[in-house]
XYZ file of C-alpha atoms in Angstrom:
533
model
C 112.867 85.074 71.332
C 111.986 81.169 71.455
C 112.281 79.360 74.937
C 115.620 77.480 74.404
C 117.000 81.342 73.741
C 114.986 83.157 77.291
C 116.381 79.749 79.092
C 119.600 80.490 78.488
C 119.712 83.945 79.023
C 118.715 83.333 82.855
C 121.009 80.354 82.964
C 123.285 83.052 81.774
C 122.942 85.834 84.374
C 122.600 82.942 87.262
C 126.086 81.734 86.361
C 127.815 85.156 86.237
C 126.327 85.608 89.865
C 127.072 82.596 91.745
C 131.136 83.712 89.431
C 130.478 87.297 91.319
C 129.230 86.029 94.851
C 131.658 83.366 94.403
C 134.887 86.176 94.592
C 133.640 88.125 97.141
C 135.024 88.096 100.648
C 132.186 87.106 103.765
C 132.586 89.479 106.268
C 132.885 89.771 109.307
C 129.527 89.669 111.915
C 129.652 92.321 113.858
C 130.702 90.709 117.913
C 127.402 92.033 119.522
C 125.828 88.755 117.895
C 127.994 86.304 119.289
C 126.359 84.360 120.927
C 126.486 85.188 125.077
C 127.544 82.263 127.606
C 127.116 84.437 130.939
C 123.083 84.108 129.647
C 119.774 82.715 126.792
C 120.285 85.886 124.626
C 118.452 84.641 121.106
C 120.024 85.928 117.823
C 118.075 87.166 114.890
C 120.295 87.938 111.191
C 117.633 89.492 109.504
C 117.196 90.743 105.935
C 116.408 93.928 106.325
C 116.951 97.093 107.993
C 114.229 98.776 109.814
C 112.344 102.435 108.801
C 111.878 103.259 111.717
C 110.781 101.539 115.830
C 107.146 102.601 115.513
C 104.551 100.941 116.798
C 102.775 100.839 113.976
C 105.182 99.120 112.030
C 104.565 95.938 114.294
C 102.507 94.764 110.512
C 105.162 94.255 109.226
C 108.260 91.741 109.861
C 110.413 93.230 106.921
C 110.513 96.733 107.711
C 110.940 95.926 111.452
C 111.988 91.923 112.221
C 111.313 91.928 116.310
C 109.561 94.562 117.012
C 106.505 92.610 117.281
C 108.202 90.830 120.187
C 107.233 94.590 122.902
C 104.222 95.615 121.106
C 101.102 93.699 120.721
C 98.017 93.796 119.001
C 94.203 92.866 120.050
C 94.319 89.790 118.015
C 96.790 87.491 117.340
C 96.631 84.127 114.953
C 97.132 81.140 116.163
C 100.322 80.411 114.636
C 99.372 76.953 113.759
C 96.029 77.160 111.647
C 96.118 81.456 111.072
C 92.668 81.575 113.045
C 91.954 84.902 114.946
C 92.887 84.359 118.651
C 92.332 87.240 121.479
C 96.044 89.022 122.311
C 95.894 92.568 124.493
C 91.053 92.028 123.233
C 90.009 89.342 124.953
C 86.849 88.883 123.212
C 85.231 91.609 120.501
C 81.565 91.166 118.662
C 79.727 94.068 116.109
C 76.877 95.769 117.711
C 75.420 96.913 114.531
C 76.849 97.698 110.933
C 79.879 101.141 111.675
C 79.551 99.972 115.473
C 82.557 96.433 116.852
C 83.030 96.183 120.204
C 86.636 95.541 121.888
C 86.315 94.520 125.469
C 90.946 94.792 126.584
C 91.892 92.350 128.824
C 92.582 93.321 132.106
C 95.805 93.266 134.998
C 98.787 94.438 131.678
C 100.926 97.947 132.087
C 102.699 99.468 129.401
C 106.877 99.274 130.156
C 107.421 102.349 131.236
C 104.447 101.474 133.989
C 100.835 103.307 132.631
C 98.265 101.342 132.579
C 96.219 99.175 129.350
C 92.886 99.858 129.353
C 90.405 100.968 126.694
C 91.468 105.203 126.725
C 95.246 103.758 125.418
C 94.090 100.933 123.466
C 90.943 103.385 121.646
C 93.835 106.215 121.894
C 97.011 103.604 119.566
C 93.270 103.224 117.014
C 93.279 107.088 116.243
C 96.811 107.002 115.855
C 96.870 104.654 114.013
C 94.995 104.886 111.436
C 94.384 109.082 111.403
C 94.509 110.606 108.060
C 97.004 113.014 109.395
C 99.859 111.164 110.397
C 99.328 108.997 106.918
C 101.425 105.937 107.911
C 102.152 103.675 105.483
C 99.337 100.953 107.637
C 96.741 102.860 106.005
C 97.661 101.072 102.962
C 95.761 98.522 105.119
C 92.773 100.118 105.990
C 88.900 99.826 104.312
C 86.826 102.618 105.602
C 88.084 105.102 107.420
C 88.669 103.877 110.822
C 88.110 105.516 114.494
C 87.377 104.357 118.141
C 86.237 105.555 121.678
C 86.942 104.052 125.084
C 82.982 103.848 126.563
C 84.024 101.765 130.471
C 87.802 101.748 131.263
C 87.527 98.214 129.629
C 85.083 98.613 126.866
C 86.051 99.749 123.239
C 84.166 101.224 119.780
C 86.283 100.787 116.989
C 83.787 102.670 114.121
C 84.142 102.650 110.485
C 82.178 104.697 107.560
C 80.738 102.024 105.769
C 80.142 99.050 107.106
C 83.956 96.992 107.187
C 82.615 93.255 108.505
C 86.666 92.212 108.588
C 87.771 94.810 110.884
C 88.639 92.097 113.347
C 91.265 91.479 110.727
C 92.968 95.003 110.829
C 92.238 94.804 114.397
C 95.697 92.076 113.270
C 97.955 95.214 112.635
C 96.342 97.716 116.259
C 100.276 97.567 117.820
C 99.259 99.149 120.405
C 102.130 101.458 122.881
C 102.205 103.208 125.150
C 99.668 106.677 125.348
C 101.604 107.675 128.104
C 104.304 108.158 125.585
C 102.876 110.269 122.873
C 101.140 112.799 124.658
C 104.174 113.034 127.206
C 106.977 112.320 124.508
C 106.193 111.970 120.635
C 108.860 112.194 119.722
C 110.432 109.480 121.077
C 107.481 106.825 119.256
C 110.136 106.527 116.360
C 113.172 106.636 118.770
C 112.250 103.960 121.797
C 108.451 101.513 121.744
C 106.947 101.273 124.728
C 104.380 98.554 124.753
C 103.011 95.358 126.351
C 105.217 92.876 125.102
C 107.288 89.863 126.507
C 110.311 91.339 126.026
C 111.719 95.371 126.484
C 113.437 97.798 124.244
C 117.332 97.841 125.397
C 118.944 99.455 123.088
C 118.675 100.207 119.168
C 122.255 100.843 117.072
C 121.052 102.346 113.262
C 122.499 100.247 109.905
C 123.257 97.060 112.507
C 121.327 95.792 115.627
C 118.288 96.322 117.769
C 118.796 94.941 121.241
C 115.653 93.643 123.181
C 115.160 92.569 126.613
C 112.442 89.892 128.459
C 110.365 90.819 130.724
C 109.431 89.326 133.593
C 105.983 91.522 134.339
C 104.559 90.799 131.321
C 100.860 89.819 131.766
C 100.891 86.144 129.686
C 103.372 84.548 132.375
C 100.306 84.724 134.526
C 97.899 81.239 133.527
C 94.857 82.383 134.015
C 95.905 84.671 131.628
C 95.881 82.317 128.739
C 99.332 83.612 126.734
C 100.689 81.930 124.125
C 103.941 81.556 125.443
C 107.002 81.704 127.677
C 110.056 83.669 128.239
C 112.832 81.605 127.617
C 115.603 84.105 126.849
C 116.915 86.838 129.140
C 117.723 89.265 125.125
C 116.851 89.181 121.931
C 119.938 90.635 119.760
C 117.916 91.073 116.017
C 120.716 91.837 113.965
C 120.418 93.899 110.214
C 122.731 91.903 107.677
C 121.702 91.679 104.131
C 123.805 89.249 102.151
C 122.911 86.014 102.389
C 125.780 84.757 102.834
C 126.832 86.699 105.374
C 123.708 85.806 107.119
C 123.257 81.865 106.956
C 127.103 82.083 107.582
C 126.556 83.728 111.460
C 124.360 80.070 111.313
C 126.053 78.192 110.875
C 129.077 79.017 112.781
C 126.181 79.508 116.092
C 127.217 82.713 116.093
C 122.976 83.368 114.667
C 120.295 80.753 115.895
C 117.758 82.222 113.158
C 119.131 83.609 109.129
C 115.780 85.332 107.580
C 114.974 84.140 104.102
C 117.236 82.439 103.004
C 118.177 81.643 98.638
C 117.559 78.352 97.749
C 121.044 77.422 97.324
C 121.251 78.851 100.915
C 118.196 77.041 101.793
C 120.862 74.022 99.985
C 123.796 74.500 102.135
C 121.655 74.963 105.546
C 120.763 71.304 105.165
C 123.989 69.750 104.440
C 125.979 71.749 107.610
C 125.861 69.978 110.773
C 123.706 71.203 112.872
C 121.887 73.185 111.446
C 119.371 73.138 108.493
C 116.939 74.457 106.202
C 112.796 75.568 107.382
C 110.255 77.026 104.846
C 106.790 77.417 104.976
C 104.140 79.657 102.156
C 103.585 82.513 102.805
C 100.996 85.964 102.094
C 103.725 86.870 100.236
C 102.394 87.478 96.295
C 105.324 88.405 93.702
C 103.747 90.938 91.349
C 104.395 93.332 88.278
C 103.312 96.583 89.417
C 103.167 99.815 86.130
C 102.779 103.387 86.512
C 98.659 103.388 85.635
C 98.093 107.302 87.315
C 95.595 108.982 84.713
C 96.421 110.871 82.099
C 97.188 107.029 80.737
C 96.183 107.699 77.443
C 99.418 108.780 75.387
C 101.306 106.233 77.635
C 103.519 103.313 76.593
C 100.871 101.614 80.581
C 97.601 103.074 78.892
C 98.359 100.220 76.531
C 96.406 97.347 77.536
C 98.140 95.476 74.721
C 101.447 97.020 75.685
C 100.191 95.718 80.000
C 100.027 91.928 78.769
C 103.042 91.843 76.432
C 104.798 92.282 79.780
C 103.319 89.873 81.238
C 103.862 87.286 78.021
C 107.263 88.656 77.541
C 108.518 86.800 80.931
C 109.007 82.722 81.097
C 108.906 83.067 84.879
C 108.790 79.347 85.136
C 112.341 79.489 83.944
C 113.258 82.426 86.160
C 111.968 80.383 89.512
C 113.278 78.005 89.008
C 116.565 78.471 88.340
C 117.203 82.155 90.093
C 113.963 81.258 92.810
C 115.548 77.730 92.964
C 112.368 76.399 93.446
C 111.095 78.509 95.834
C 107.640 80.121 94.528
C 105.019 78.668 91.945
C 103.786 80.678 89.668
C 100.524 83.227 90.756
C 97.273 83.777 89.214
C 96.709 86.496 90.745
C 97.724 89.262 93.201
C 96.519 86.619 96.280
C 96.657 83.260 97.040
C 94.393 80.181 97.483
C 93.258 81.297 101.553
C 92.332 84.910 100.608
C 88.098 85.412 99.761
C 88.413 86.668 96.718
C 90.315 83.811 95.191
C 89.578 83.477 91.588
C 91.144 79.915 90.711
C 88.749 80.397 87.327
C 92.024 82.394 86.242
C 94.861 81.414 84.269
C 98.452 82.490 84.268
C 99.409 85.364 81.697
C 101.906 82.370 80.714
C 105.021 82.748 78.493
C 104.781 84.130 74.800
C 106.867 85.889 73.873
C 106.332 85.830 69.597
C 102.229 86.970 70.650
C 103.888 89.377 73.136
C 106.150 90.931 70.074
C 103.029 91.014 67.336
C 100.714 92.835 70.399
C 103.968 95.539 71.617
C 104.325 95.740 67.066
C 99.868 96.994 66.644
C 100.393 98.943 69.763
C 102.859 100.831 68.149
C 101.280 100.999 64.454
C 98.661 102.932 66.690
C 100.738 105.061 67.470
C 101.787 104.471 71.364
C 104.726 104.850 72.551
C 106.481 101.746 72.618
C 109.848 101.753 71.730
C 110.826 105.049 71.745
C 110.061 104.468 76.169
C 112.228 104.393 77.983
C 111.018 102.155 80.247
C 112.628 101.315 83.946
C 112.768 98.750 86.229
C 113.077 100.102 89.903
C 114.505 97.384 91.949
C 115.239 97.450 95.764
C 118.399 96.751 97.595
C 118.263 93.487 98.937
C 114.621 93.242 98.464
C 114.458 89.357 98.791
C 116.997 86.685 98.225
C 118.023 86.937 94.694
C 116.100 89.853 93.774
C 118.292 91.812 91.740
C 119.165 88.605 89.366
C 115.449 88.139 88.752
C 115.161 91.649 87.837
C 117.679 91.693 84.883
C 116.180 87.741 83.690
C 112.860 90.041 83.395
C 114.769 92.976 81.449
C 116.534 91.289 79.623
C 113.541 89.063 78.362
C 112.273 92.416 77.868
C 114.888 93.994 75.638
C 114.672 90.441 73.358
C 111.495 92.525 71.809
C 113.903 95.684 71.157
C 112.059 97.190 74.478
C 114.601 100.230 76.134
C 114.503 98.550 78.939
C 117.025 100.194 81.588
C 117.469 98.427 85.610
C 117.720 100.768 89.076
C 118.404 99.726 92.163
C 118.228 101.747 95.295
C 117.434 101.950 98.424
C 114.316 102.572 100.979
C 113.840 106.188 100.452
C 114.265 106.793 97.384
C 113.302 103.475 95.746
C 109.317 103.971 97.746
C 109.408 108.540 96.345
C 109.334 106.173 93.161
C 107.106 103.661 93.365
C 105.522 103.949 97.358
C 103.531 106.501 95.911
C 101.130 106.987 93.381
C 103.287 107.913 90.014
C 103.541 110.766 88.498
C 100.327 111.937 86.064
C 100.924 110.930 82.830
C 104.387 109.175 83.695
C 103.294 105.991 82.575
C 107.140 104.639 82.109
C 107.802 103.243 85.481
C 107.505 99.026 87.009
C 108.575 97.156 89.904
C 108.560 92.777 90.154
C 108.496 93.096 93.403
C 106.350 91.293 96.858
C 102.299 91.896 97.367
C 102.009 90.846 101.379
C 98.027 90.439 101.870
C 98.176 89.596 105.394
C 94.256 90.626 106.310
C 93.962 87.338 103.475
C 91.158 89.201 101.524
C 91.873 90.686 97.727
C 89.905 93.484 98.694
C 93.046 94.614 100.861
C 95.111 94.432 97.025
C 92.190 96.881 96.303
C 92.254 99.589 98.776
C 95.686 99.315 98.543
C 96.766 99.314 95.175
C 93.697 99.523 92.796
C 92.698 102.100 94.802
C 91.532 106.425 93.754
C 91.610 106.487 96.958
C 95.336 104.917 98.276
C 98.177 107.496 98.145
C 100.260 104.094 96.932
C 98.363 102.765 94.358
C 99.882 102.413 91.394
C 96.983 104.349 89.229
C 93.434 104.996 90.498
C 90.572 103.384 88.548
C 87.208 104.415 89.259
C 85.285 101.216 87.970
C 87.336 99.101 90.518
C 86.542 102.065 93.110
C 82.547 101.101 92.267
C 82.954 97.754 92.464
C 84.613 97.777 95.726
C 82.358 99.490 96.899
C 79.699 97.395 96.664
C 81.293 94.129 97.462
C 83.178 95.994 100.950
C 79.912 95.172 102.790
C 79.883 91.740 101.708
C 80.497 89.101 103.728
C 80.793 84.670 102.918
C 80.335 83.539 99.226
C 78.885 86.340 98.549
C 82.462 89.267 99.499
C 84.385 85.554 98.099
C 82.272 86.029 94.513
C 82.504 89.438 94.123
C 86.495 90.039 94.881
C 86.107 87.170 92.335
C 84.254 88.573 90.096
C 86.415 92.341 90.480
C 90.189 89.537 89.924
C 88.693 88.093 87.341
C 88.896 92.543 85.765
C 91.902 92.743 87.055
C 93.307 90.230 85.248
C 91.469 90.945 81.754
C 92.859 94.559 82.277
C 95.931 93.058 83.243
C 96.296 96.738 86.024
C 98.312 94.213 88.056
C 100.558 91.579 86.973
C 100.784 88.109 89.465
C 103.688 86.289 88.581
C 103.960 84.228 91.883
C 103.452 83.375 95.001
C 106.602 82.479 97.484
C 107.702 80.438 100.199
C 110.087 82.197 102.517
C 112.810 80.062 104.160
C 115.398 80.278 107.240
C 118.227 78.639 107.656
C 117.851 77.928 111.962
C 120.509 76.850 113.974
C 118.713 72.430 116.045
C 119.388 73.922 119.191
C 116.311 76.692 118.525
C 112.680 74.633 118.306
C 110.608 77.255 116.699
C 107.890 75.399 113.951
C 108.344 78.545 111.418
C 104.459 79.960 111.371
C 101.818 81.186 108.920
C 102.462 84.672 109.296
C 105.995 85.036 109.563
C 106.421 86.789 112.787
C 109.810 85.775 114.688
C 108.380 86.140 118.847
C 110.770 84.407 120.712
C 107.765 83.811 123.384
C 107.218 80.880 120.885
C 111.345 80.068 120.795
C 113.111 77.682 123.349
C 117.030 76.906 123.119
C 116.299 72.969 123.373
C 120.376 72.917 123.089
C 121.008 75.470 126.959
């Protein structure tokens, strides 16, 4: 397919999507989202529904928007520099290769009145990283993590092997009430009990999470050194999947923020009086995940030539310009320049349909079932702005080369059953192009979660990668960076993962709201204020 034909294909998809969008009525927003006049209410229109309200979900602003206002973590990140700073832990230090000492903040209570102490923190850590519980957050874990209380406010956190980036992992360590976990464990997924500036009030599945101010928050004491304040009586996080609906709620004053809007909506927000569009780089990288679970022999994706052809076949420059409206940059690997292990010497695969076709034909001639396989492009409904259009475009490019590719759009649970766990051995035909977030800013996280034999979520098992990752794990500084760069080179050459683009994320925001989008994209109300009230 020529570059001209490729651009025409994408433009036709975009034009069709815009035409359909123009014909769809905008749903009337729920009355619960209206800003209350009698009290200061903050309203946030989120792109995704809550998967659960369990404390471990505090690491994920996509699956659990707003939860971090209730559940706090051991270590926060400075919203400007992104450096680790104290939150529920006031200090931390290594005491040997396998043990870190954390000092717990004194004078803090959970929303149920129980005290925050070393015992509660150790219990939360062991609960979150438990192999038996098998929470998805374990994808962010390196060696196994356990914890024990040493005294009233000292916790030792241990790892099975040396883990120099353990403090980074404690940034996603949500701490919830030990009393609840022991006495009412069935309420843990339903009623989050934390220590944050806001506490749980109400949850309506498929619609809204409502929080109320916690005026007993420890952070209101200047002596505690917390950043932020309580400027709202109530927080309302609404689930509104449609981009146009989220934007409309900000335009009409029914919401302060619309999460992750498209480039078109961003331009519309900028042109609307009283609101604007605010964007920020993110840790999210679009990548192509392919079925690679052994045995790979005899499957299409088991052949490196096929994997490479899938990257070369797609004109991502055109897709980023047209469908994503420039809200992304072409990626070299699964992490961005801020991450340890970023290899600036890697070259993006680029767009070369002629070479892609040649590789496919060579593989087919050697008996690889290239053209007999029905490839499935798995898409998550409402994954990111215009995600389904992007996936349609990807399929179009692949089909131009004679491949049998179908698009399968699913809601969250069936999607995860297909491509959120290890593929069935030898399936070798499912793939997706979706975001991967590296909140730890370290390539080891990407390896451990998606390309490790020990991960329940990995695309496949690669013993050689595990050996190299294990050798890199105890290293620090320049040595660690170089070791991970070398692994990135191998992943790139073997096309174990297809890097696509680094995403910028945009929000429609009321001009009345004082808020700078943080690098971590957390919707923390303690960092916001309504300047028009």
